[in-house]
Amino acid sequence: MLIESLLGKRLIMKSYDWIVVGAGFTGAALGYELAKKGFSVLLLEQDATPDNATRYSYGGLAFWSATTPLTRKLCDEAKTRYDVLPQELVANIEFRELDLLLTIDADSDVDAIYKFYTRFAMQPTLLDVQQACELEPLLNKNSISGALTVKHGHINPLKTTQAYIQAFLRLGGKLEIDRVLQFNYQNSQVSVKTTTDIYYAEKTVVCAGGISRQLLKESGISIQLYFTHAEILETPPVDIKLSTLVMPAILQRFQLEAKSSENDELWCEPSNEPETAILDAGVVQFLDGSLRIGQISRTFSAGDSKDQSQEWLRSRISHILPALTNVPAKWHHCLVAFSKDSLPLVGAIPNTEGIYIFSGFSNPLVLVPPLAERFASWVSGSGEVGRVLEVGRWGKFLRCTLKELLR
Ligand SMILES: Cc1cc2nc3c(=O)[nH]c(=O)nc-3n(C[C@H](O)[C@H](O)[C@H](O)COP(=O)(O)OP(=O)(O)OC[C@H]3O[C@@H](n4cnc5c(N)ncnc54)[C@H](O)[C@@H]3O)c2cc1C
């Protein structure tokens, strides 16, 4: 698009088909899929060095965790997608299979927890304490009353994101490091104001993870997307060798998310503290030998609780895996987006023109690759999807639920 400046200079302002805001796993995958469909795409990311939920993620792929025909379809699609992704992106994303060990606390009801897991497409196997310790020799046998195990996919989330971005750039996509401040729609295009510039596109899609809600609010757009403050410890490569990815069988985080999103109004007032913090003690070892130990989730700012958090994380993980007691580790914090009903927020935002959202995934590393592909097909008119049906309860926001996306 050509615009005459008031000073008489001729400024050439490039207008894109799509601007994707946020280059975490979600924005990188969607940017790539849109570019693959032939759209001109600008990816805007505020940080030159990733410091986001993708960066601190465990990288687990719970293909087994489908609970409905819809999520089963997506999990199957994701598996097929991951089988070709390393070749397609021409990168080593460290895609592999691990044994997931879901620990059951010493004072918990093993049978009730086993029953809970019967809902999943692939039911984990129940292990007694001895079997669990054979699978994961570093386990403290006194910390558990049993465990469940299932085959779990694994990637390096940062390498996968970088692989998506590199492939996106090879397709002619543009990446700018700049912070988006506001959206506007005029003259049939969206203007995206950043700290240094204004960019234009026919459409823009927000993939800013846990920051999406606040970012859209700056433009007067409200969406029911929430976030937790997650805190973890990360170690450099260590000599200790874990045999499994360890997580608790009952994740308190899901309860925290469900409870804290019951009343949207609480989220409109930043000083509110919807729920108290929880800790789901888990650890994963990456191929380079480094560990991520987590995970505290809070619905309010981590503030100056860093020292207490480190102590909390260390004491819980040493109880379960005593060999990790003295590993050198650094504390990290990030925001993790989630939605009210664990279905992602994917689609056009009503009462706005040209502004879309793609966030709030409960199982993002599995769901994003197939849904990014479907989203790109939908907007290019080549897919079956395209119906945005459900009017959100608050009457403002239309959602394209998984059901509609998969039609
Ligand atoms: C400890 C931990 C363990 C996890 N384990 C798993 C797991 O095993 N499996 C799984 O599926 N998921 C897991 N997750 C969740 C998952 O990794 C993340 O939810 C997912 O990577 C988020 O991707 P995203 O792109 O939506 O958000 P992010 O990675 O947070 O990226 C959002 C990006 O948007 C950018 N941005 C924000 N605002 C702006 C702006 N105004 N302008 C420009 N850029 C902006 C940010 O800088 C950021 O880079 C885990 C998360 C954590 C924290």
Short mmCIF file of C-alpha atoms and ligand atoms in Angstrom, two decimals:
data_model
loop_
_atom_site.label_atom_id
_atom_site.label_comp_id
_atom_site.label_asym_id
_atom_site.label_seq_id
_atom_site.Cartn_x
_atom_site.Cartn_y
_atom_site.Cartn_z
CA MET A 1 0.00 0.00 0.00
CA LEU A 2 1.30 3.44 -0.93
CA ILE A 3 0.69 6.42 1.31
CA GLU A 4 1.65 10.06 0.67
CA SER A 5 3.09 11.52 3.85
CA LEU A 6 2.10 15.01 4.88
CA LEU A 7 5.68 16.11 4.29
CA GLY A 8 5.49 15.06 0.69
CA LYS A 9 7.76 12.06 1.20
CA ARG A 10 6.55 8.84 -0.29
CA LEU A 11 6.48 6.18 2.36
CA ILE A 12 5.99 2.61 1.33
CA MET A 13 4.01 0.83 3.97
CA LYS A 14 3.76 -2.88 3.59
CA SER A 15 0.40 -4.36 4.39
CA TYR A 16 0.27 -8.06 5.22
CA ASP A 17 -2.49 -10.60 4.87
CA TRP A 18 -1.97 -11.60 8.50
CA ILE A 19 -0.13 -10.25 11.51
CA VAL A 20 0.49 -12.87 14.18
CA VAL A 21 1.18 -11.44 17.63
CA GLY A 22 3.50 -13.57 19.78
CA ALA A 23 6.17 -16.02 18.68
CA GLY A 24 5.84 -18.66 21.37
CA PHE A 25 4.91 -22.18 20.30
CA THR A 26 1.38 -21.11 19.35
CA GLY A 27 2.24 -18.05 17.23
CA ALA A 28 5.20 -19.77 15.59
CA ALA A 29 3.08 -22.77 14.52
CA LEU A 30 0.22 -20.60 13.30
CA GLY A 31 2.52 -18.17 11.48
CA TYR A 32 4.13 -21.10 9.68
CA GLU A 33 0.82 -22.71 8.69
CA LEU A 34 -0.55 -19.39 7.40
CA ALA A 35 2.62 -18.77 5.37
CA LYS A 36 2.39 -22.32 4.02
CA LYS A 37 -1.06 -21.47 2.67
CA GLY A 38 0.49 -18.59 0.70
CA PHE A 39 -0.49 -15.69 2.96
CA SER A 40 1.96 -12.86 3.53
CA VAL A 41 2.54 -12.97 7.27
CA LEU A 42 4.28 -10.75 9.83
CA LEU A 43 5.15 -12.31 13.17
CA LEU A 44 5.55 -9.74 15.95
CA GLU A 45 7.36 -10.80 19.11
CA GLN A 46 8.31 -8.51 21.96
CA ASP A 47 11.36 -10.42 23.24
CA ALA A 48 14.47 -11.20 21.22
CA THR A 49 15.30 -13.94 23.75
CA PRO A 50 12.34 -16.15 24.65
CA ASP A 51 11.15 -15.75 28.23
CA ASN A 52 7.71 -17.25 27.89
CA ALA A 53 5.64 -20.32 28.77
CA THR A 54 7.12 -22.22 25.82
CA ARG A 55 10.64 -21.60 27.07
CA TYR A 56 9.93 -23.16 30.50
CA SER A 57 7.56 -25.90 29.40
CA TYR A 58 8.17 -29.59 30.18
CA GLY A 59 7.61 -30.43 26.52
CA GLY A 60 5.26 -33.34 27.21
CA LEU A 61 2.89 -34.65 24.52
CA ALA A 62 -0.12 -36.33 26.10
CA PHE A 63 -1.44 -38.02 22.96
CA TRP A 64 -3.08 -40.55 25.26
CA SER A 65 -5.21 -38.05 27.14
CA ALA A 66 -8.22 -37.66 24.83
CA THR A 67 -11.55 -37.94 26.62
CA THR A 68 -14.04 -37.32 23.79
CA PRO A 69 -14.28 -38.29 20.10
CA LEU A 70 -13.25 -34.71 19.26
CA THR A 71 -10.11 -34.64 21.36
CA ARG A 72 -9.30 -38.18 20.21
CA LYS A 73 -9.44 -37.00 16.62
CA LEU A 74 -7.13 -34.10 17.42
CA CYS A 75 -4.70 -36.25 19.40
CA ASP A 76 -4.52 -38.71 16.49
CA GLU A 77 -3.98 -35.86 14.05
CA ALA A 78 -1.27 -34.44 16.28
CA LYS A 79 0.54 -37.77 16.35
CA THR A 80 0.48 -37.96 12.56
CA ARG A 81 1.64 -34.34 12.39
CA TYR A 82 4.59 -34.92 14.72
CA ASP A 83 5.66 -37.96 12.68
CA VAL A 84 6.43 -35.67 9.73
CA LEU A 85 7.20 -32.39 11.48
CA PRO A 86 11.01 -32.88 11.93
CA GLN A 87 11.42 -33.59 8.20
CA GLU A 88 9.01 -30.86 7.15
CA LEU A 89 10.68 -28.23 9.35
CA VAL A 90 14.12 -29.67 8.58
CA ALA A 91 15.12 -29.58 12.23
CA ASN A 92 15.80 -31.82 15.17
CA ILE A 93 12.97 -31.07 17.60
CA GLU A 94 14.01 -33.96 19.88
CA PHE A 95 10.72 -35.74 19.30
CA ARG A 96 10.73 -39.01 21.23
CA GLU A 97 8.69 -41.26 23.49
CA LEU A 98 9.12 -41.35 27.27
CA ASP A 99 7.62 -43.26 30.16
CA LEU A 100 5.38 -40.89 32.08
CA LEU A 101 5.23 -41.73 35.76
CA LEU A 102 2.20 -40.32 37.55
CA THR A 103 2.89 -40.50 41.25
CA ILE A 104 0.14 -41.20 43.76
CA ASP A 105 0.82 -39.61 47.16
CA ALA A 106 1.34 -41.91 50.14
CA ASP A 107 -1.97 -40.83 51.71
CA SER A 108 -4.09 -40.93 48.54
CA ASP A 109 -6.72 -43.42 47.46
CA VAL A 110 -5.07 -45.48 44.70
CA ASP A 111 -8.29 -47.10 43.48
CA ALA A 112 -10.14 -43.79 43.17
CA ILE A 113 -7.26 -42.30 41.17
CA TYR A 114 -7.03 -45.34 38.92
CA LYS A 115 -10.78 -45.06 38.30
CA PHE A 116 -10.37 -41.38 37.38
CA TYR A 117 -7.91 -42.39 34.65
CA THR A 118 -10.33 -44.82 33.00
CA ARG A 119 -11.80 -41.85 31.09
CA PHE A 120 -8.71 -41.42 28.89
CA ALA A 121 -8.34 -42.89 25.42
CA MET A 122 -5.27 -44.77 26.50
CA GLN A 123 -5.56 -45.83 30.10
CA PRO A 124 -2.34 -45.68 32.13
CA THR A 125 -1.18 -48.87 33.84
CA LEU A 126 -1.33 -49.04 37.61
CA LEU A 127 1.97 -49.82 39.36
CA ASP A 128 2.57 -50.76 42.95
CA VAL A 129 5.37 -49.04 44.87
CA GLN A 130 7.99 -51.62 43.93
CA GLN A 131 7.08 -51.57 40.23
CA ALA A 132 7.14 -47.76 40.26
CA CYS A 133 10.62 -47.75 41.82
CA GLU A 134 11.82 -50.27 39.24
CA LEU A 135 10.65 -47.95 36.47
CA GLU A 136 12.09 -44.87 38.18
CA PRO A 137 14.94 -45.99 40.49
CA LEU A 138 15.38 -42.43 41.86
CA LEU A 139 11.90 -42.47 43.46
CA ASN A 140 11.54 -42.32 47.23
CA LYS A 141 9.38 -45.37 47.91
CA ASN A 142 8.02 -43.80 51.10
CA SER A 143 6.59 -40.82 49.24
CA ILE A 144 4.05 -42.77 47.21
CA SER A 145 1.33 -45.37 47.57
CA GLY A 146 1.60 -46.35 43.91
CA ALA A 147 1.86 -44.80 40.46
CA LEU A 148 0.45 -44.91 36.97
CA THR A 149 2.44 -45.12 33.79
CA VAL A 150 1.75 -44.49 30.14
CA LYS A 151 3.83 -43.76 27.04
CA HIS A 152 4.16 -40.00 26.64
CA GLY A 153 5.53 -38.04 23.69
CA HIS A 154 8.23 -35.47 24.25
CA ILE A 155 9.78 -32.58 22.34
CA ASN A 156 12.12 -29.75 23.07
CA PRO A 157 9.50 -26.96 22.93
CA LEU A 158 11.99 -24.17 22.34
CA LYS A 159 13.74 -26.02 19.51
CA THR A 160 10.37 -26.88 17.96
CA THR A 161 9.29 -23.24 18.13
CA GLN A 162 12.55 -22.10 16.58
CA ALA A 163 12.15 -24.76 13.88
CA TYR A 164 8.66 -23.43 13.07
CA ILE A 165 10.05 -19.87 12.92
CA GLN A 166 12.96 -20.81 10.66
CA ALA A 167 10.62 -22.69 8.31
CA PHE A 168 8.27 -19.69 8.38
CA LEU A 169 11.13 -17.36 7.39
CA ARG A 170 12.15 -19.73 4.57
CA LEU A 171 8.59 -19.41 3.23
CA GLY A 172 9.04 -15.64 3.07
CA GLY A 173 7.41 -14.75 6.41
CA LYS A 174 8.70 -11.68 8.26
CA LEU A 175 9.62 -11.52 11.93
CA GLU A 176 9.97 -8.26 13.85
CA ILE A 177 11.02 -7.87 17.47
CA ASP A 178 8.61 -5.25 18.70
CA ARG A 179 5.96 -4.99 21.41
CA VAL A 180 2.37 -4.66 20.28
CA LEU A 181 0.45 -1.98 22.14
CA GLN A 182 -2.89 -1.63 20.39
CA PHE A 183 -5.16 -2.71 17.56
CA ASN A 184 -7.36 -0.54 15.39
CA TYR A 185 -9.56 -1.24 12.40
CA GLN A 186 -10.04 1.33 9.67
CA ASN A 187 -10.17 1.46 5.87
CA SER A 188 -10.69 -2.31 5.70
CA GLN A 189 -7.50 -3.15 7.51
CA VAL A 190 -6.18 -3.66 10.99
CA SER A 191 -3.47 -1.35 12.20
CA VAL A 192 -1.22 -2.80 14.84
CA LYS A 193 0.57 -0.17 16.89
CA THR A 194 3.86 -1.20 18.46
CA THR A 195 6.43 0.61 20.57
CA THR A 196 8.28 1.71 17.43
CA ASP A 197 5.93 1.51 14.46
CA ILE A 198 2.48 0.86 13.04
CA TYR A 199 1.96 -2.26 10.94
CA TYR A 200 -1.03 -3.01 8.72
CA ALA A 201 -2.78 -6.22 7.77
CA GLU A 202 -6.10 -7.49 6.58
CA LYS A 203 -6.31 -9.59 9.71
CA THR A 204 -4.43 -10.10 12.91
CA VAL A 205 -4.39 -13.01 15.30
CA VAL A 206 -3.37 -12.78 18.94
CA CYS A 207 -1.15 -15.63 20.16
CA ALA A 208 0.29 -13.80 23.14
CA GLY A 209 -0.36 -16.61 25.64
CA GLY A 210 -1.01 -15.38 29.18
CA ILE A 211 -0.62 -11.74 28.10
CA SER A 212 -3.40 -11.91 25.48
CA ARG A 213 -6.17 -10.81 27.82
CA GLN A 214 -4.34 -7.67 28.97
CA LEU A 215 -3.15 -6.84 25.46
CA LEU A 216 -6.67 -6.97 24.03
CA LYS A 217 -8.00 -5.01 26.99
CA GLU A 218 -5.71 -2.12 25.99
CA SER A 219 -7.80 -1.92 22.81
CA GLY A 220 -11.08 -2.12 24.70
CA ILE A 221 -11.62 -5.79 23.83
CA SER A 222 -12.58 -8.18 26.59
CA ILE A 223 -12.17 -11.93 26.34
CA GLN A 224 -12.59 -14.71 28.87
CA LEU A 225 -9.04 -15.93 28.77
CA TYR A 226 -7.10 -16.39 31.99
CA PHE A 227 -3.59 -17.15 33.11
CA THR A 228 -1.59 -18.60 35.93
CA HIS A 229 1.81 -17.44 37.06
CA ALA A 230 3.94 -20.57 36.76
CA GLU A 231 7.22 -20.97 38.62
CA ILE A 232 9.86 -23.61 38.02
CA LEU A 233 13.50 -24.45 38.74
CA GLU A 234 15.81 -25.19 35.84
CA THR A 235 19.16 -26.90 36.17
CA PRO A 236 22.10 -26.98 33.80
CA PRO A 237 22.93 -30.46 32.41
CA VAL A 238 23.47 -32.78 35.41
CA ASP A 239 25.00 -36.27 35.79
CA ILE A 240 21.88 -37.66 37.47
CA LYS A 241 19.81 -39.69 35.00
CA LEU A 242 16.05 -39.79 35.31
CA SER A 243 14.36 -42.71 33.57
CA THR A 244 10.90 -41.16 33.37
CA LEU A 245 8.99 -37.88 33.24
CA VAL A 246 7.55 -37.56 36.75
CA MET A 247 4.28 -35.77 37.50
CA PRO A 248 1.56 -36.14 40.15
CA ALA A 249 -1.41 -38.28 39.12
CA ILE A 250 -3.76 -35.58 40.40
CA LEU A 251 -2.83 -32.19 38.99
CA GLN A 252 -4.07 -29.47 41.31
CA ARG A 253 -3.51 -26.93 38.55
CA PHE A 254 -6.68 -28.02 36.75
CA GLN A 255 -8.73 -27.48 39.90
CA LEU A 256 -7.13 -24.08 40.38
CA GLU A 257 -7.98 -23.12 36.79
CA ALA A 258 -11.59 -24.29 37.09
CA LYS A 259 -12.19 -22.49 40.38
CA SER A 260 -10.39 -19.29 39.54
CA SER A 261 -12.25 -18.80 36.25
CA GLU A 262 -15.72 -19.24 37.76
CA ASN A 263 -16.12 -15.51 38.23
CA ASP A 264 -14.72 -13.45 35.36
CA GLU A 265 -15.22 -10.21 37.27
CA LEU A 266 -12.45 -11.15 39.67
CA TRP A 267 -10.03 -10.92 36.75
CA CYS A 268 -11.06 -7.37 35.91
CA GLU A 269 -9.51 -6.07 39.11
CA PRO A 270 -5.77 -6.78 39.19
CA SER A 271 -5.57 -6.60 42.99
CA ASN A 272 -7.89 -9.58 43.34
CA GLU A 273 -6.43 -12.92 44.21
CA PRO A 274 -8.90 -15.54 42.98
CA GLU A 275 -7.21 -18.59 44.50
CA THR A 276 -4.15 -19.48 46.54
CA ALA A 277 -1.03 -21.05 45.03
CA ILE A 278 -0.60 -24.77 44.40
CA LEU A 279 2.41 -26.97 43.67
CA ASP A 280 2.30 -29.98 41.34
CA ALA A 281 5.67 -31.57 41.99
CA GLY A 282 7.19 -32.89 38.78
CA VAL A 283 10.40 -33.08 36.81
CA VAL A 284 11.53 -33.73 33.27
CA GLN A 285 15.01 -34.25 31.92
CA PHE A 286 15.90 -32.96 28.47
CA LEU A 287 18.27 -34.74 26.11
CA ASP A 288 21.14 -32.43 27.12
CA GLY A 289 20.75 -33.62 30.73
CA SER A 290 19.15 -30.42 32.08
CA LEU A 291 16.11 -30.65 34.34
CA ARG A 292 12.94 -28.63 34.69
CA ILE A 293 11.46 -28.98 38.15
CA GLY A 294 8.01 -27.63 38.74
CA GLN A 295 5.52 -26.38 39.03
CA ILE A 296 3.99 -23.74 41.24
CA SER A 297 0.87 -22.12 39.82
CA ARG A 298 -0.57 -18.89 41.16
CA THR A 299 -3.40 -16.71 40.02
CA PHE A 300 -1.70 -13.61 41.35
CA SER A 301 1.74 -12.15 40.84
CA ALA A 302 4.73 -14.13 42.01
CA GLY A 303 5.87 -10.80 43.54
CA ASP A 304 8.79 -11.17 45.90
CA SER A 305 8.02 -14.79 46.75
CA LYS A 306 10.99 -16.11 44.76
CA ASP A 307 12.98 -17.43 47.75
CA GLN A 308 9.95 -19.08 49.32
CA SER A 309 9.02 -20.59 45.97
CA GLN A 310 12.47 -22.08 45.50
CA GLU A 311 12.35 -23.59 48.96
CA TRP A 312 8.87 -24.99 48.35
CA LEU A 313 9.85 -26.53 45.00
CA ARG A 314 13.06 -27.98 46.41
CA SER A 315 11.45 -29.52 49.49
CA ARG A 316 8.64 -31.18 47.49
CA ILE A 317 10.89 -32.59 44.79
CA SER A 318 13.51 -33.84 47.27
CA HIS A 319 10.76 -35.71 49.07
CA ILE A 320 9.81 -37.56 45.88
CA LEU A 321 13.26 -37.78 44.26
CA PRO A 322 15.91 -37.38 47.01
CA ALA A 323 18.76 -37.48 44.46
CA LEU A 324 17.65 -34.02 43.26
CA THR A 325 18.02 -32.37 46.68
CA ASN A 326 21.17 -30.41 45.90
CA VAL A 327 21.06 -29.94 42.13
CA PRO A 328 22.12 -26.42 41.09
CA ALA A 329 19.04 -24.67 39.77
CA LYS A 330 17.71 -21.30 38.75
CA TRP A 331 14.17 -20.05 39.43
CA HIS A 332 12.03 -18.92 36.48
CA HIS A 333 8.58 -17.48 36.10
CA CYS A 334 6.14 -17.19 33.18
CA LEU A 335 2.43 -16.80 32.43
CA VAL A 336 0.36 -19.73 31.17
CA ALA A 337 -2.97 -19.09 29.42
CA PHE A 338 -6.07 -21.16 30.00
CA SER A 339 -9.78 -20.97 29.24
CA LYS A 340 -12.92 -21.52 31.30
CA ASP A 341 -13.76 -24.96 29.98
CA SER A 342 -10.39 -26.26 28.76
CA LEU A 343 -11.46 -25.75 25.14
CA PRO A 344 -9.20 -23.30 23.34
CA LEU A 345 -10.27 -19.81 22.33
CA VAL A 346 -9.91 -19.98 18.57
CA GLY A 347 -11.70 -17.71 16.15
CA ALA A 348 -12.75 -14.20 15.25
CA ILE A 349 -13.44 -11.82 18.10
CA PRO A 350 -16.88 -10.28 17.57
CA ASN A 351 -17.59 -6.57 17.60
CA THR A 352 -14.10 -6.15 16.22
CA GLU A 353 -13.16 -6.37 12.58
CA GLY A 354 -10.27 -8.55 11.52
CA ILE A 355 -9.05 -9.50 15.00
CA TYR A 356 -8.72 -13.17 15.90
CA ILE A 357 -7.56 -15.12 18.92
CA PHE A 358 -5.70 -18.44 19.06
CA SER A 359 -4.92 -19.24 22.68
CA GLY A 360 -6.05 -20.93 25.91
CA PHE A 361 -5.12 -24.51 25.00
CA SER A 362 -5.19 -27.02 27.85
CA ASN A 363 -2.84 -29.44 26.06
CA PRO A 364 -1.09 -27.00 23.72
CA LEU A 365 1.91 -28.94 22.51
CA VAL A 366 -0.45 -31.65 21.24
CA LEU A 367 -3.38 -29.50 20.08
CA VAL A 368 -1.66 -26.53 18.47
CA PRO A 369 0.02 -28.23 15.47
CA PRO A 370 -3.20 -29.78 14.09
CA LEU A 371 -5.36 -26.78 15.03
CA ALA A 372 -2.92 -24.31 13.46
CA GLU A 373 -3.17 -26.32 10.25
CA ARG A 374 -6.95 -26.33 10.47
CA PHE A 375 -7.08 -22.63 11.25
CA ALA A 376 -4.97 -21.84 8.16
CA SER A 377 -7.22 -24.06 6.00
CA TRP A 378 -10.29 -22.40 7.45
CA VAL A 379 -9.19 -18.84 6.73
CA SER A 380 -7.93 -19.74 3.28
CA GLY A 381 -11.34 -21.22 2.51
CA SER A 382 -9.80 -24.57 1.69
CA GLY A 383 -10.85 -26.39 4.82
CA GLU A 384 -14.13 -27.74 6.04
CA VAL A 385 -13.98 -25.51 9.05
CA GLY A 386 -15.20 -21.96 9.11
CA ARG A 387 -18.29 -21.78 11.16
CA VAL A 388 -18.12 -19.60 14.19
CA LEU A 389 -21.22 -20.57 16.03
CA GLU A 390 -21.24 -20.24 19.72
CA VAL A 391 -22.03 -16.87 21.22
CA GLY A 392 -20.20 -16.56 24.48
CA ARG A 393 -22.30 -16.07 27.59
CA TRP A 394 -21.08 -12.54 27.97
CA GLY A 395 -22.59 -11.82 24.59
CA LYS A 396 -19.49 -10.23 23.13
CA PHE A 397 -17.24 -12.97 22.07
CA LEU A 398 -17.89 -15.63 19.47
CA ARG A 399 -16.04 -18.86 19.86
CA CYS A 400 -15.15 -21.45 17.36
CA THR A 401 -15.12 -24.46 19.64
CA LEU A 402 -13.28 -27.65 18.85
CA LYS A 403 -16.57 -29.10 17.70
CA GLU A 404 -16.99 -26.51 14.99
CA LEU A 405 -13.34 -26.62 13.98
CA LEU A 406 -13.55 -30.33 13.46
CA ARG A 407 -16.69 -30.44 11.41
C1 LIG B 1 6.39 -25.50 33.69
C2 LIG B 1 5.49 -25.72 32.51
C3 LIG B 1 5.33 -26.98 32.01
C4 LIG B 1 4.51 -27.18 30.89
N1 LIG B 1 4.40 -28.44 30.40
C5 LIG B 1 3.65 -28.66 29.32
C6 LIG B 1 3.60 -29.95 28.75
O1 LIG B 1 4.25 -30.88 29.21
N2 LIG B 1 2.81 -30.13 27.65
C7 LIG B 1 2.07 -29.10 27.11
O2 LIG B 1 1.35 -29.33 26.14
N3 LIG B 1 2.12 -27.86 27.64
C8 LIG B 1 2.89 -27.62 28.71
N4 LIG B 1 2.99 -26.36 29.22
C9 LIG B 1 2.19 -25.28 28.61
C10 LIG B 1 2.75 -24.85 27.27
O3 LIG B 1 4.12 -25.06 27.17
C11 LIG B 1 2.46 -23.39 27.03
O4 LIG B 1 1.13 -23.13 27.37
C12 LIG B 1 2.65 -23.04 25.56
O5 LIG B 1 3.98 -23.28 25.19
C13 LIG B 1 2.28 -21.59 25.40
O6 LIG B 1 2.58 -21.15 24.12
P1 LIG B 1 2.05 -19.73 23.66
O7 LIG B 1 2.70 -19.44 22.39
O8 LIG B 1 0.57 -19.71 23.73
O9 LIG B 1 2.52 -18.73 24.82
P2 LIG B 1 3.98 -18.22 25.17
O10 LIG B 1 5.00 -19.27 25.01
O11 LIG B 1 3.89 -17.55 26.48
O12 LIG B 1 4.26 -17.15 24.02
C14 LIG B 1 3.55 -15.96 23.94
C15 LIG B 1 4.48 -14.96 23.26
O13 LIG B 1 3.77 -13.75 23.02
C16 LIG B 1 4.69 -12.70 23.22
N5 LIG B 1 3.94 -11.48 23.50
C17 LIG B 1 3.11 -11.24 24.54
N6 LIG B 1 2.62 -10.00 24.48
C18 LIG B 1 3.16 -9.44 23.38
C19 LIG B 1 3.05 -8.16 22.80
N7 LIG B 1 2.29 -7.21 23.34
N8 LIG B 1 3.75 -7.90 21.67
C20 LIG B 1 4.53 -8.86 21.10
N9 LIG B 1 4.68 -10.09 21.63
C21 LIG B 1 3.99 -10.37 22.75
C22 LIG B 1 5.51 -13.13 24.42
O14 LIG B 1 6.74 -12.44 24.51
C23 LIG B 1 5.68 -14.61 24.14
O15 LIG B 1 6.86 -14.90 23.46
C24 LIG B 1 3.82 -26.11 30.30
C25 LIG B 1 4.00 -24.81 30.80
C26 LIG B 1 4.84 -24.60 31.88
C27 LIG B 1 5.05 -23.22 32.37
#
